[in-house]
Coordinates of C-alpha atoms (C1' of nucleotides) in Angstrom, one line a residue:
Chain A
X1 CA -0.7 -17.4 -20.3
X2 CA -0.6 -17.0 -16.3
X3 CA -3.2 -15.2 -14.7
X4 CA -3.0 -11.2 -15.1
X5 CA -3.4 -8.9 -11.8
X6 CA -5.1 -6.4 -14.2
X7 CA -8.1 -5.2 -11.7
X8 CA -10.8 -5.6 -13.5
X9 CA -13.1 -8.8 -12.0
X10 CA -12.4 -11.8 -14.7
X11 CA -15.6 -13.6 -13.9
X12 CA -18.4 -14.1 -11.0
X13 CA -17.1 -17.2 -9.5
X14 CA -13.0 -17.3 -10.5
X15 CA -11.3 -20.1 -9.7
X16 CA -7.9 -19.6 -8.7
X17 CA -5.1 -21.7 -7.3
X18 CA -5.1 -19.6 -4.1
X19 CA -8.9 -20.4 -3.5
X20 CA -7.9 -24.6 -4.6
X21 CA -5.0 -25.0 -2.1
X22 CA -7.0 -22.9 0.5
X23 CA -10.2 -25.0 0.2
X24 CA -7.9 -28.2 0.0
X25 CA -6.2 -27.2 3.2
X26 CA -10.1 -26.9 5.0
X27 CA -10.8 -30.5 3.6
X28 CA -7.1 -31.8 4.9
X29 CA -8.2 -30.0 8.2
X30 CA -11.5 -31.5 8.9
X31 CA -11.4 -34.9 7.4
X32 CA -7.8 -35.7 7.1
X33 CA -5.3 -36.8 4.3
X34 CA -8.0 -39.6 2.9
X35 CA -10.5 -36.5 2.9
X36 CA -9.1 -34.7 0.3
X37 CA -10.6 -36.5 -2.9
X38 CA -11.0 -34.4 -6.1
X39 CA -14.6 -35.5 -6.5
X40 CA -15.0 -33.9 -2.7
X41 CA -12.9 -30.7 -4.0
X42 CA -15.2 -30.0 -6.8
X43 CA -18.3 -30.2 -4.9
X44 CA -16.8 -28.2 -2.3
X45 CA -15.6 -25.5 -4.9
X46 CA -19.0 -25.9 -7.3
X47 CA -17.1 -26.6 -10.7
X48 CA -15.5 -29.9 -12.5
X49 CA -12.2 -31.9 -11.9
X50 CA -10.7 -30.8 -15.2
X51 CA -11.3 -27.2 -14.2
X52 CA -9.1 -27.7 -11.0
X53 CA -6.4 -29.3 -13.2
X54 CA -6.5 -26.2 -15.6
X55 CA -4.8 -24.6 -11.8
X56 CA -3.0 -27.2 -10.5
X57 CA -0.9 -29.7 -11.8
X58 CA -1.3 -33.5 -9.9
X59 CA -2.5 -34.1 -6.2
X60 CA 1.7 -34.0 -5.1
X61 CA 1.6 -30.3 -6.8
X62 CA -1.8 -29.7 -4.4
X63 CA -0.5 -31.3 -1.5
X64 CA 3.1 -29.7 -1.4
X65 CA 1.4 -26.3 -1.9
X66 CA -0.6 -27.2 1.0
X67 CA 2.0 -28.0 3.2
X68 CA 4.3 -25.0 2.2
X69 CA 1.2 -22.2 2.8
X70 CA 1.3 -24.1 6.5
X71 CA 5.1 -24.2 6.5
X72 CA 5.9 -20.7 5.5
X73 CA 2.6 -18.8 8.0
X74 CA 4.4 -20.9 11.1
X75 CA 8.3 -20.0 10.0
X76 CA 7.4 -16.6 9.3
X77 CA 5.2 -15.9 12.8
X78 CA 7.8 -17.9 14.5
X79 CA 11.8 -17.3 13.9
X80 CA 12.8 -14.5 16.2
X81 CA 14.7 -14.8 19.6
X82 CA 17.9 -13.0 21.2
X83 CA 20.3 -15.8 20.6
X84 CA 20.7 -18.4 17.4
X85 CA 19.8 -21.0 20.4
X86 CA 16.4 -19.3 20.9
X87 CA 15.4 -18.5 17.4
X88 CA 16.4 -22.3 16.7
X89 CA 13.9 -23.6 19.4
X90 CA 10.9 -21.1 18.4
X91 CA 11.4 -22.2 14.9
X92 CA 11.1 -25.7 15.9
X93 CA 7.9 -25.3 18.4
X94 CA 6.1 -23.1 15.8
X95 CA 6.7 -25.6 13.0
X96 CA 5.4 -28.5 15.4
X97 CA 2.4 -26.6 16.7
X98 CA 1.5 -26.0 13.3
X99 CA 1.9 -30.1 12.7
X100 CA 0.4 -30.7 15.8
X101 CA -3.0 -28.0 14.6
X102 CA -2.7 -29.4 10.8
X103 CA -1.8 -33.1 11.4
X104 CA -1.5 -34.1 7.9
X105 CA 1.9 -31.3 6.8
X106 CA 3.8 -33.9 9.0
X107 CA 3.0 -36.4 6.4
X108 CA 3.2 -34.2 3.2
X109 CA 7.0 -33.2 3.4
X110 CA 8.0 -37.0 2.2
X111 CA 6.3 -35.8 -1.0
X112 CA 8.3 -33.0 -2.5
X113 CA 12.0 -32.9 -0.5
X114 CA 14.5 -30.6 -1.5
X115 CA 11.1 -27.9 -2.3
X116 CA 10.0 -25.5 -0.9
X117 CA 8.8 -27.0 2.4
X118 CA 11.9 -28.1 3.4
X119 CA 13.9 -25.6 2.2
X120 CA 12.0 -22.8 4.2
X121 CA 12.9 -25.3 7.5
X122 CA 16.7 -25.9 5.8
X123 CA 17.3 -21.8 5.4
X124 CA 16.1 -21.2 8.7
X125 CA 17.9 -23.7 10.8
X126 CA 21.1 -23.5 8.9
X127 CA 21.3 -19.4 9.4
X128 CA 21.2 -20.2 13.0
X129 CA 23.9 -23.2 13.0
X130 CA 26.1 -20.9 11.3
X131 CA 25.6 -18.1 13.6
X132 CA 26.7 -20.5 16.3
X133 CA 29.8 -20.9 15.2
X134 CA 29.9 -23.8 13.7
X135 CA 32.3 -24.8 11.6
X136 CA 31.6 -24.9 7.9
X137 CA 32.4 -28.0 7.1
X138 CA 30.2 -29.3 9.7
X139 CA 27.3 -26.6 9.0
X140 CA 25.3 -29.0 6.9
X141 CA 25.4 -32.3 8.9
X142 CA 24.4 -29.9 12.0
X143 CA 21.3 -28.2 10.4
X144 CA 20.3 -31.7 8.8
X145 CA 20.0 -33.6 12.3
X146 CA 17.8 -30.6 13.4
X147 CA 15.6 -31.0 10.6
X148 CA 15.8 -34.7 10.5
X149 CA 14.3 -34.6 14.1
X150 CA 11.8 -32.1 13.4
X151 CA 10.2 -34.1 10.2
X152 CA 10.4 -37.2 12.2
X153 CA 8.8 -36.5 15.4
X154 CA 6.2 -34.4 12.8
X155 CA 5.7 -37.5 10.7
X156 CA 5.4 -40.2 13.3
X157 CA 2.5 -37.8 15.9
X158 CA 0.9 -37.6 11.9
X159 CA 0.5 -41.1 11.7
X160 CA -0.1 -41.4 15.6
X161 CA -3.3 -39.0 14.4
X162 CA -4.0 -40.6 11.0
X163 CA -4.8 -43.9 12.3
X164 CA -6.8 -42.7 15.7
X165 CA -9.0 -41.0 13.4
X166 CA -8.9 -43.8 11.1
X167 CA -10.2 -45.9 13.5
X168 CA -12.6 -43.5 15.2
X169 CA -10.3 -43.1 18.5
X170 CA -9.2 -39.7 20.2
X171 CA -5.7 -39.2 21.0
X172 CA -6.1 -40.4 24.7
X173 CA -7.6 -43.8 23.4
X174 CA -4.4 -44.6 21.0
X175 CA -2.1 -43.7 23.9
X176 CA -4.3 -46.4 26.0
X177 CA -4.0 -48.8 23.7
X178 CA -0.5 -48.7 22.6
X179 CA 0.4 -48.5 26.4
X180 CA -2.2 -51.8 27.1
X181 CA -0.2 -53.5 24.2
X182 CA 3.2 -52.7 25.4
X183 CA 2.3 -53.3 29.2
X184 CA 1.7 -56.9 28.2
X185 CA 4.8 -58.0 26.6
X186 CA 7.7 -60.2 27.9
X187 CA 9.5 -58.6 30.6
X188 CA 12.4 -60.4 29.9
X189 CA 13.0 -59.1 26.2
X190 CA 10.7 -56.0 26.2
X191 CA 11.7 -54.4 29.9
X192 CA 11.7 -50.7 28.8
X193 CA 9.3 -50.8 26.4
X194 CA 6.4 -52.3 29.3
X195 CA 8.6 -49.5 32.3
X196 CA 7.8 -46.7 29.9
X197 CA 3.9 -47.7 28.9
X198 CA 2.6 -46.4 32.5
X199 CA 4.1 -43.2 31.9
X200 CA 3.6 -42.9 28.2
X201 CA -0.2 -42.7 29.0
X202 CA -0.2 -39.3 30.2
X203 CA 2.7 -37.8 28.4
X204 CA 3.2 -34.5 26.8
X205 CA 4.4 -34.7 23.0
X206 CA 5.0 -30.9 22.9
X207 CA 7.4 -31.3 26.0
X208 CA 8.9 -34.6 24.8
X209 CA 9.5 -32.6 21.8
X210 CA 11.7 -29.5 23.6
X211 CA 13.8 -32.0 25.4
X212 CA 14.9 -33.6 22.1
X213 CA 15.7 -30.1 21.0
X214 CA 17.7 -29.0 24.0
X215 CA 19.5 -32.5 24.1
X216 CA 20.5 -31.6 20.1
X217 CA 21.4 -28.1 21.3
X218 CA 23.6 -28.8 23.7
X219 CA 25.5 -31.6 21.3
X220 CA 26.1 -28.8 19.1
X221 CA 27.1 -26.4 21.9
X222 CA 29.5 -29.5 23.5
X223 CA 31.6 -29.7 20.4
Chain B
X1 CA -8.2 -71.5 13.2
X2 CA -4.1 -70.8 12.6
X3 CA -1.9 -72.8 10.7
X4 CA -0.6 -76.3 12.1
X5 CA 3.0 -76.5 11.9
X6 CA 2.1 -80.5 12.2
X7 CA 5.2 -81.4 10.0
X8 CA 3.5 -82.9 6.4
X9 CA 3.3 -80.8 3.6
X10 CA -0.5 -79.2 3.7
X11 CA -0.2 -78.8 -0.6
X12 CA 1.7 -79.0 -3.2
X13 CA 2.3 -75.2 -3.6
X14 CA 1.5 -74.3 -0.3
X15 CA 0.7 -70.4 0.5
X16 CA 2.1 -68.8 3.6
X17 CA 2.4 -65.8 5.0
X18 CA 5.6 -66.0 4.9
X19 CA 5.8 -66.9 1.3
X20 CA 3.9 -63.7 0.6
X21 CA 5.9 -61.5 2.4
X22 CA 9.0 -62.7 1.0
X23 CA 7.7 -62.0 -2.1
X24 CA 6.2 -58.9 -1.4
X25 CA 10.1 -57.8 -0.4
X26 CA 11.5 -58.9 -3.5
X27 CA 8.4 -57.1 -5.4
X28 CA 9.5 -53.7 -3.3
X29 CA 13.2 -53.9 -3.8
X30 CA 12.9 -54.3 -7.3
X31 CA 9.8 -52.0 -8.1
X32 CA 9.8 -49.6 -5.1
X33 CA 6.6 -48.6 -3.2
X34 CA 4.4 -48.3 -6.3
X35 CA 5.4 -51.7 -7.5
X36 CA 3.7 -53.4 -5.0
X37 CA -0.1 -54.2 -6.1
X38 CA -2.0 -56.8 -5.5
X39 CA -2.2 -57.7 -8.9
X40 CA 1.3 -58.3 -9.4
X41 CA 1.6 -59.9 -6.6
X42 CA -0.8 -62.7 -7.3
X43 CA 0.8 -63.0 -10.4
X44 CA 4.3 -64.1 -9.0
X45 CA 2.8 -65.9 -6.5
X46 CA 0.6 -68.0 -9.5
X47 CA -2.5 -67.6 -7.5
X48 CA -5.4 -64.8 -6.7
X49 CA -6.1 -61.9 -4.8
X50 CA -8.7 -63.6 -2.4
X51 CA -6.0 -66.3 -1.9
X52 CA -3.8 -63.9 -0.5
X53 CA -6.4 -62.0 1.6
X54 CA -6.5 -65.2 3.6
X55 CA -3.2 -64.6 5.1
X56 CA -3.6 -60.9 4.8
X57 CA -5.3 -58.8 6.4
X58 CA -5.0 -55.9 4.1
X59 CA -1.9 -53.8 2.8
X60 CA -1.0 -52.0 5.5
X61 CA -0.6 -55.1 6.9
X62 CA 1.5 -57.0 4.6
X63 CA 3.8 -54.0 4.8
X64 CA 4.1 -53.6 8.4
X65 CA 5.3 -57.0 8.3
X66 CA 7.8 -57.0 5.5
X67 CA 9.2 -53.9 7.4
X68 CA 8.8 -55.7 10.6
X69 CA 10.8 -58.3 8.7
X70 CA 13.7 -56.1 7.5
X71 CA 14.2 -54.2 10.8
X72 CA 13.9 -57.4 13.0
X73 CA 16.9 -58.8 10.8
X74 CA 18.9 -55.5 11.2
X75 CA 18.3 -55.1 15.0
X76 CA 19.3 -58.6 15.6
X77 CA 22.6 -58.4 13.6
X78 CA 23.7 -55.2 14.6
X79 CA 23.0 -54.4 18.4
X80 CA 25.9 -55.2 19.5
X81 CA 29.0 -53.4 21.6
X82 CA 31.1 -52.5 24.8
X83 CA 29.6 -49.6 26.2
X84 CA 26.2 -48.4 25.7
X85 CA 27.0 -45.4 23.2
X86 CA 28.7 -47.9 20.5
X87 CA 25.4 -50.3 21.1
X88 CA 23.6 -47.4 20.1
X89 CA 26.0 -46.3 17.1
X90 CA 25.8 -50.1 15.6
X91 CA 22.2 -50.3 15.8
X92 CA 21.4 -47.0 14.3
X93 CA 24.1 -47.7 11.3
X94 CA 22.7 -50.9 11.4
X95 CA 18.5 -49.5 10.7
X96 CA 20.3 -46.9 8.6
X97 CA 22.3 -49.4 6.1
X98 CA 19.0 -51.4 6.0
X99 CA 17.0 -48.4 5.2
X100 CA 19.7 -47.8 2.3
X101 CA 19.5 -51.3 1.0
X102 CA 15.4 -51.2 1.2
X103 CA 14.1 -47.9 0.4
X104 CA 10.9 -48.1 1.3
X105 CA 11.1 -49.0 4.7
X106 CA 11.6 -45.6 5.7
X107 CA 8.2 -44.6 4.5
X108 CA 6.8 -47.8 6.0
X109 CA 7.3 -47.1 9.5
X110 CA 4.0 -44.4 9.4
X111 CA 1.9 -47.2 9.1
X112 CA 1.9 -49.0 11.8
X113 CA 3.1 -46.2 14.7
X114 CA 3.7 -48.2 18.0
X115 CA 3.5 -51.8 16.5
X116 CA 6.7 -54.3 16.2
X117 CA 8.9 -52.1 13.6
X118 CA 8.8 -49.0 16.0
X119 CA 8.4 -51.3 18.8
X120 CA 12.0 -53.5 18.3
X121 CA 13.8 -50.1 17.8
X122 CA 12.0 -48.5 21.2
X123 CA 13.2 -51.3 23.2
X124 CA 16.9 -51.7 22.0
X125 CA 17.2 -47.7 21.7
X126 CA 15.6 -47.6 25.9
X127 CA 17.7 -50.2 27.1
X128 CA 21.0 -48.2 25.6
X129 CA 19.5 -45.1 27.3
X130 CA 18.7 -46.7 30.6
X131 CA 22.3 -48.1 30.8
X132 CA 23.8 -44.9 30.3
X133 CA 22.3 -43.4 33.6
X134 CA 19.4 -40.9 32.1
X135 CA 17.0 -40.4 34.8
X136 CA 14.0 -42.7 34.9
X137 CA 11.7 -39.0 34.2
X138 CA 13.5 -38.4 31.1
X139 CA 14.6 -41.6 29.3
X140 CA 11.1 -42.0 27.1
X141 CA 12.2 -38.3 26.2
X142 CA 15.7 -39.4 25.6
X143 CA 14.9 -42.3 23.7
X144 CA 12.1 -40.3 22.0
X145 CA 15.1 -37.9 20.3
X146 CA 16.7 -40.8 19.2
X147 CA 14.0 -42.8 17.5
X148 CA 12.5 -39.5 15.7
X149 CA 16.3 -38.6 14.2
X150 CA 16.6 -42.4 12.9
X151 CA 13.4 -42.4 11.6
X152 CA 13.3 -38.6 10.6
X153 CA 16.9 -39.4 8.2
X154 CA 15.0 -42.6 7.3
X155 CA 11.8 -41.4 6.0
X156 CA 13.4 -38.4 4.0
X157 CA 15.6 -40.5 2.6
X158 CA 13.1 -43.0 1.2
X159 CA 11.4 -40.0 0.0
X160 CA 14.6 -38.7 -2.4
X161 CA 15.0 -42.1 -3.6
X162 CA 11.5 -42.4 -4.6
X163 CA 11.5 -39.5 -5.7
X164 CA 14.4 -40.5 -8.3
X165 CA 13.3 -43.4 -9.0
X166 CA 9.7 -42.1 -9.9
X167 CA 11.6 -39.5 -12.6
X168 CA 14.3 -42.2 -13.3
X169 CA 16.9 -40.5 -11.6
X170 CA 19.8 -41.6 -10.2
X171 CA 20.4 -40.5 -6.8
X172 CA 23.2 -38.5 -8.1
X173 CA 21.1 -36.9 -10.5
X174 CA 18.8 -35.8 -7.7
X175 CA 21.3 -34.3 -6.0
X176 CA 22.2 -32.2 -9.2
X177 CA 19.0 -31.2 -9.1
X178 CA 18.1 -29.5 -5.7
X179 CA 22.2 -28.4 -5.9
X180 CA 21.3 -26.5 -9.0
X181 CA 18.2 -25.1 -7.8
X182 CA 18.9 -24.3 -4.2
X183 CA 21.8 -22.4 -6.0
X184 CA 20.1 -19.8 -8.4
X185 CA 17.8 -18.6 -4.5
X186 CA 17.8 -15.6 -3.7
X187 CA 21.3 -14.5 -2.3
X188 CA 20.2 -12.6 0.6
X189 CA 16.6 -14.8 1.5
X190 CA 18.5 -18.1 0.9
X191 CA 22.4 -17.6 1.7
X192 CA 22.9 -21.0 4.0
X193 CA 20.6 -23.1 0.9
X194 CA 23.4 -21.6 -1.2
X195 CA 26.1 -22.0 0.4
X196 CA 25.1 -25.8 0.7
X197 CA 24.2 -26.4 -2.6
X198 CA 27.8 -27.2 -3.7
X199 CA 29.4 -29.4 -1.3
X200 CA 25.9 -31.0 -1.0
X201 CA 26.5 -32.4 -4.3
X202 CA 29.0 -34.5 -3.0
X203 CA 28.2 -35.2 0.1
X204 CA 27.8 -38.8 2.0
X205 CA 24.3 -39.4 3.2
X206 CA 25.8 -41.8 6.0
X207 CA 28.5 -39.6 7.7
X208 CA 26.0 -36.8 8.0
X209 CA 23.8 -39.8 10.0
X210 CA 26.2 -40.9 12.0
X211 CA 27.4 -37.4 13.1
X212 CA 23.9 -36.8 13.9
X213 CA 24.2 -39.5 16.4
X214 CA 27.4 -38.6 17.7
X215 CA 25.5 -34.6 18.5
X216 CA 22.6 -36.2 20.2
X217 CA 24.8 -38.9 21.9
X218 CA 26.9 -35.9 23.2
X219 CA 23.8 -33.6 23.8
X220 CA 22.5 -36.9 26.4
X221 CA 26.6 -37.0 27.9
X222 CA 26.4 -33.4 28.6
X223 CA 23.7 -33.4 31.2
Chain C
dT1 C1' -13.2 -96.4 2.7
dT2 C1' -16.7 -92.8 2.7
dC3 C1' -18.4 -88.8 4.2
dC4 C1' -18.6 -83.9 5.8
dA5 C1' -17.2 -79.8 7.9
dT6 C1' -13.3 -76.9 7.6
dT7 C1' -9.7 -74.7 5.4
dC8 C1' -8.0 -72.6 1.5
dT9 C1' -7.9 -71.1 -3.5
dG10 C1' -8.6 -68.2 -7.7
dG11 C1' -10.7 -65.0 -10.3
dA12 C1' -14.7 -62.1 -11.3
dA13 C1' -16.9 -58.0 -9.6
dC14 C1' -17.2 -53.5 -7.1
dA15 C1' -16.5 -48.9 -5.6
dA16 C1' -13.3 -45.2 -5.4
dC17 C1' -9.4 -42.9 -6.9
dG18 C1' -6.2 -39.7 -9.9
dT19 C1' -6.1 -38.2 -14.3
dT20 C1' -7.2 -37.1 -19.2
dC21 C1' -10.0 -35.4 -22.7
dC22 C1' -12.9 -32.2 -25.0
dA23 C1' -17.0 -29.6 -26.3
dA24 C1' -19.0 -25.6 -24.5
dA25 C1' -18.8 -21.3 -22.0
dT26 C1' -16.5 -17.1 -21.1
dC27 C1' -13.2 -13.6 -21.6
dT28 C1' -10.0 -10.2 -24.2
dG29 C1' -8.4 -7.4 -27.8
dT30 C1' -9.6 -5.3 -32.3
Chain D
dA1 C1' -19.5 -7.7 -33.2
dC2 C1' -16.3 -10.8 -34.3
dA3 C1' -12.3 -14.2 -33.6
dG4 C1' -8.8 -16.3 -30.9
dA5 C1' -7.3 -17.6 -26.5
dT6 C1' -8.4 -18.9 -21.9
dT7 C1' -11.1 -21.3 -18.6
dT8 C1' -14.8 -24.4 -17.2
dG9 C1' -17.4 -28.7 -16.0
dG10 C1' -18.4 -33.3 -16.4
dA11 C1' -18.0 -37.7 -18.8
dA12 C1' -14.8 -41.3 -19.5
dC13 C1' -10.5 -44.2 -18.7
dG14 C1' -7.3 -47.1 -16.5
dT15 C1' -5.7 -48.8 -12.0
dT16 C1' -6.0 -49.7 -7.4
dG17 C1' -7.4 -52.1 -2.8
dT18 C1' -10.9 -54.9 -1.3
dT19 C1' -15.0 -58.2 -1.3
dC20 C1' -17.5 -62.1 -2.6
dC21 C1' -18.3 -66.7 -3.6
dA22 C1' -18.3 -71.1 -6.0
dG23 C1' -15.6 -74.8 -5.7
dA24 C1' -11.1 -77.5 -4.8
dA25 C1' -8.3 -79.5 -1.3
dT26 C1' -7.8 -81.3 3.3
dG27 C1' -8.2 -84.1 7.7
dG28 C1' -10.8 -86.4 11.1
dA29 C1' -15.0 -89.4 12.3
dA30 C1' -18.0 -93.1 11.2

DNA sequence: TTCCATTCTGGAACAACGTTCCAAATCTGT
DNA sequence: ACAGATTTGGAACGTTGTTCCAGAATGGAA
């Protein structure tokens, strides 16, 4: 029924789901989330839509799969440090570097939570909470704002991407406009919003990033 | 070129903006995120899609603004308190509950990064931050940690209860889900998924939010 | 009033998408 | 070499967001 490792060459050209989710992940890469179309994916791979579906179940099955070969490379290359403190923020700059490289995964972990994804980020961060001491019955809602900051700062720089290259721009020109936009509103009932637009123009999202982890860290150590 | 607010009644069954927006709510609450086509839309609104393009620019649009429309209402109710930290506690319980009540607001806010949604929460979330005494070089950072945990909860959120909706779950019956899968892991690979599984069966989505808060609000004391 | 330019409506039409279906091609075991 | 199971490729289907446009409704000028 599944394929058979047996070492013999099945065909000339096989078609496996390794080879699908790898040449989906090339398509996500270079021409974002709209970019991966199965008419595109079958020219790309030289067969038919119903052959990819013979590997694959829907475009949520592709895309998760995606995501999770992305997920899995960064957690793996990433979670080792001396202390639970330092494995916690390599973990957390390895998964948003791999975001940051593959700007769609940010978007992609809405599709399938509680799979394997998430749960590679949940196993991860949790081992470490718990190594910190903290108590058990606290363990979960600890690990979960960790997460819960990681997917969200990953999902909003995804959109940030999605619609610059949507609309032709570069990162620099989004930041430009949003800060135009927000250095124009009412200084009365916007204040920070136009006091933080100057600065927002040359800011560094990886650095923003580490602050937000560090502030979390040091809630947890505070308790 | 705009609409004259010059007080007599333009028609009989006059189309607004507004009117489709409301509608478009009621269509999303009921339906979820896949209820909402065009189609159905003209329907309840006894009209066409070219009449509602007129007002519309496109869909992102008209959900931008019915999310614009749901967090506007839930920052205007809630942000209120004596010090800064419980200003911040109301109005994050207060885009949480709303979140709750309209699911798919969470998974609206990608659409639109750094327009009025993210924008209202931005400004409320700053002026909290700026009150509490954050240096002027971190509080975009500070406010950044803040706003990517609410949203972060917020989008994955929206994605279980589509999710269970899509299967015709109920949110409990999700939960029994991942519990029982996250369960039969790997003992050694996956001991912290395990050891979650049960009590997350049980557990309540909003204290876990709020004691995210109270980490970060702690992390941001600390310094 | 009568007219006309503007504003607004409704539904047909279009292109693109995810998905299904199935006859043909290919493989595997006997 | 044959038969059954697996895998392929592309046509076809239903649905979606969006566009297009003929014409109805409207409000000000003559």
């Amino acid at each position: 029924m599944a394929k058979k490792a047996s070492g013999g060459q099945q065909r000339e050209k096989a078609l496996s789901r390794e080879q699908i989710i790898k040449a989906a992940i090339e398509l996500l890469d270079s021409s974002g989330e709209s970019g991966l179309t199965f008419r595109v994916l079958s020219e790309r791979l030289a067969t038919g839509a119903g052959a990819i579906y013979w590997h694959i179940a829907n475009k949520n099955d592709l895309l998760t799969a995606a995501c999770d070969a992305i997920i899995a490379n960064a957690v793996e290359l990433t979670a080792t440090g001396d202390t639970p403190e330092e494995v916690i923020r390599a973990l957390a700059l390895g998964v948003f570097d791999a975001m940051d490289e593959h700007p769609w995964v940010g978007s992609t972990f809405t599709l399938s939570p509680g799979q394997s994804p998430v749960l590679r980020i949940v196993e991860r961060i949790g081992q470490q909470v718990r190594v910190l001491g903290v108590p058990e019955d606290a363990q979960w809602a600890t690990a979960s704002a960790l997460i819960a900051f990681i997917l969200g700062v990953g999902g909003q720089n995804a959109a940030n991407r999605q619609l610059a290259r949507a609309k032709g721009f570069t990162r620099s020109d989004f930041l430009e406009t949003v800060a135009a936009a927000w250095s124009q509103l009412d200084p009365e009932e916007y204040s920070f919003a136009r006091s933080i637009a100057e600065p927002l123009r040359t800011h560094d999202d990886r650095a923003d990033f580490l602050a937000g982890i560090e502030i979390i860290l040091r809630g947890i150590r505070a308790k």
